[in-house]
Amino acid sequence: MEARGWSPRRQLCPPGILLLAVASLLSCLLTCGQAKVYSRCELFRVLQEFGLEGYRGHSLADWLCLAYYTSGFDSAAVDHEADGSTNNGIFQINSRKWCKTLKEYSTKGCNMYCTELLDPDLKNAVICAMKISQQPQGLGSWEAWKHHCLGKDLSDWVDGCTF
């Protein structure tokens, strides 16, 4: 009986596809490992440390309401829009005007990559949100804030959270 070695007659998966699949899986694992969903009072304390209380005339309750209705307090939230842009991070900052993708070379309003807005320490997300809130419409730049927070009693957002 003659021993035969195994040799494939055809390739089941082209190398480029396999590499893409592995890179996608790795990207997901890295992003998922960095995600943080804050509790209301935990986010209250973080935003307070960044000095958002009273910033541009808005209370911490405004910022908490905004974060809840845009991302559910999820630092790694990414929403894909029909126009190809993305909304990124805890404040869902859009890539069309404010942050750039890894494929872009131009600077945008916040002068940072969209992936930097997903960091659980929130530093870049807060810096960019502060820049956006300096626009004439303030927090009204976010539809979620206009629909859910503007003109409402927001005291429940900070109740029970210690300074």
PDB file of C-alpha atoms in Angstrom, residues 64-130:
ATOM      1  CA  LEU A  64     -26.684  63.171  31.003  1.00  0.00           C
ATOM      2  CA  CYS A  65     -29.981  63.429  29.139  1.00  0.00           C
ATOM      3  CA  LEU A  66     -28.075  63.934  25.881  1.00  0.00           C
ATOM      4  CA  ALA A  67     -25.772  60.958  26.509  1.00  0.00           C
ATOM      5  CA  TYR A  68     -28.678  58.696  27.417  1.00  0.00           C
ATOM      6  CA  TYR A  69     -30.799  59.516  24.381  1.00  0.00           C
ATOM      7  CA  THR A  70     -27.902  59.371  21.932  1.00  0.00           C
ATOM      8  CA  SER A  71     -25.992  56.290  23.119  1.00  0.00           C
ATOM      9  CA  GLY A  72     -27.631  54.836  26.223  1.00  0.00           C
ATOM     10  CA  PHE A  73     -24.439  55.862  28.105  1.00  0.00           C
ATOM     11  CA  ASP A  74     -22.364  53.525  25.883  1.00  0.00           C
ATOM     12  CA  SER A  75     -18.873  54.917  25.220  1.00  0.00           C
ATOM     13  CA  ALA A  76     -18.347  52.657  22.192  1.00  0.00           C
ATOM     14  CA  ALA A  77     -21.687  53.178  20.449  1.00  0.00           C
ATOM     15  CA  VAL A  78     -21.414  53.549  16.665  1.00  0.00           C
ATOM     16  CA  ASP A  79     -24.430  54.177  14.450  1.00  0.00           C
ATOM     17  CA  HIS A  80     -24.163  54.012  10.659  1.00  0.00           C
ATOM     18  CA  GLU A  81     -26.169  56.575   8.692  1.00  0.00           C
ATOM     19  CA  ALA A  82     -27.649  56.083   5.215  1.00  0.00           C
ATOM     20  CA  ASP A  83     -25.252  58.694   3.780  1.00  0.00           C
ATOM     21  CA  GLY A  84     -22.237  56.604   4.832  1.00  0.00           C
ATOM     22  CA  SER A  85     -21.337  58.734   7.849  1.00  0.00           C
ATOM     23  CA  THR A  86     -21.192  57.400  11.385  1.00  0.00           C
ATOM     24  CA  ASN A  87     -22.287  58.702  14.782  1.00  0.00           C
ATOM     25  CA  ASN A  88     -19.620  57.872  17.342  1.00  0.00           C
ATOM     26  CA  GLY A  89     -19.239  57.444  21.069  1.00  0.00           C
ATOM     27  CA  ILE A  90     -21.263  58.423  24.088  1.00  0.00           C
ATOM     28  CA  PHE A  91     -22.489  61.663  22.452  1.00  0.00           C
ATOM     29  CA  GLN A  92     -22.887  60.128  18.959  1.00  0.00           C
ATOM     30  CA  ILE A  93     -20.686  62.675  17.191  1.00  0.00           C
ATOM     31  CA  ASN A  94     -21.069  62.572  13.419  1.00  0.00           C
ATOM     32  CA  SER A  95     -18.187  61.899  11.041  1.00  0.00           C
ATOM     33  CA  ARG A  96     -19.536  64.192   8.320  1.00  0.00           C
ATOM     34  CA  LYS A  97     -18.447  67.373  10.108  1.00  0.00           C
ATOM     35  CA  TRP A  98     -16.710  66.597  13.384  1.00  0.00           C
ATOM     36  CA  CYS A  99     -14.367  63.603  13.181  1.00  0.00           C
ATOM     37  CA  LYS A 100     -12.475  61.823  10.446  1.00  0.00           C
ATOM     38  CA  THR A 101     -12.310  58.164   9.508  1.00  0.00           C
ATOM     39  CA  LEU A 102      -9.017  56.327   9.178  1.00  0.00           C
ATOM     40  CA  LYS A 103      -9.245  56.769   5.378  1.00  0.00           C
ATOM     41  CA  GLU A 104      -9.461  60.578   5.501  1.00  0.00           C
ATOM     42  CA  TYR A 105      -6.569  63.006   5.578  1.00  0.00           C
ATOM     43  CA  SER A 106      -8.476  66.252   6.049  1.00  0.00           C
ATOM     44  CA  THR A 107      -9.127  67.749   9.437  1.00  0.00           C
ATOM     45  CA  LYS A 108     -12.672  68.218  10.640  1.00  0.00           C
ATOM     46  CA  GLY A 109     -14.231  70.257  13.445  1.00  0.00           C
ATOM     47  CA  CYS A 110     -12.794  68.307  16.356  1.00  0.00           C
ATOM     48  CA  ASN A 111      -9.469  67.522  14.676  1.00  0.00           C
ATOM     49  CA  MET A 112      -9.495  63.868  15.717  1.00  0.00           C
ATOM     50  CA  TYR A 113     -10.302  60.423  14.402  1.00  0.00           C
ATOM     51  CA  CYS A 114     -13.776  59.057  15.057  1.00  0.00           C
ATOM     52  CA  THR A 115     -12.245  56.030  16.763  1.00  0.00           C
ATOM     53  CA  GLU A 116     -10.814  58.365  19.414  1.00  0.00           C
ATOM     54  CA  LEU A 117     -14.386  59.220  20.420  1.00  0.00           C
ATOM     55  CA  LEU A 118     -14.962  55.592  21.464  1.00  0.00           C
ATOM     56  CA  ASP A 119     -12.401  55.573  24.267  1.00  0.00           C
ATOM     57  CA  PRO A 120     -14.021  54.669  27.610  1.00  0.00           C
ATOM     58  CA  ASP A 121     -12.124  57.433  29.448  1.00  0.00           C
ATOM     59  CA  LEU A 122     -14.340  59.908  27.492  1.00  0.00           C
ATOM     60  CA  LYS A 123     -11.665  62.623  27.283  1.00  0.00           C
ATOM     61  CA  ASN A 124     -11.830  63.018  23.497  1.00  0.00           C
ATOM     62  CA  ALA A 125     -15.610  62.643  23.384  1.00  0.00           C
ATOM     63  CA  VAL A 126     -16.003  65.411  25.980  1.00  0.00           C
ATOM     64  CA  ILE A 127     -13.500  67.713  24.248  1.00  0.00           C
ATOM     65  CA  CYS A 128     -15.315  67.289  20.936  1.00  0.00           C
ATOM     66  CA  ALA A 129     -18.785  67.678  22.503  1.00  0.00           C
ATOM     67  CA  MET A 130     -17.626  70.886  24.182  1.00  0.00           C
TER      68      MET A 130
END
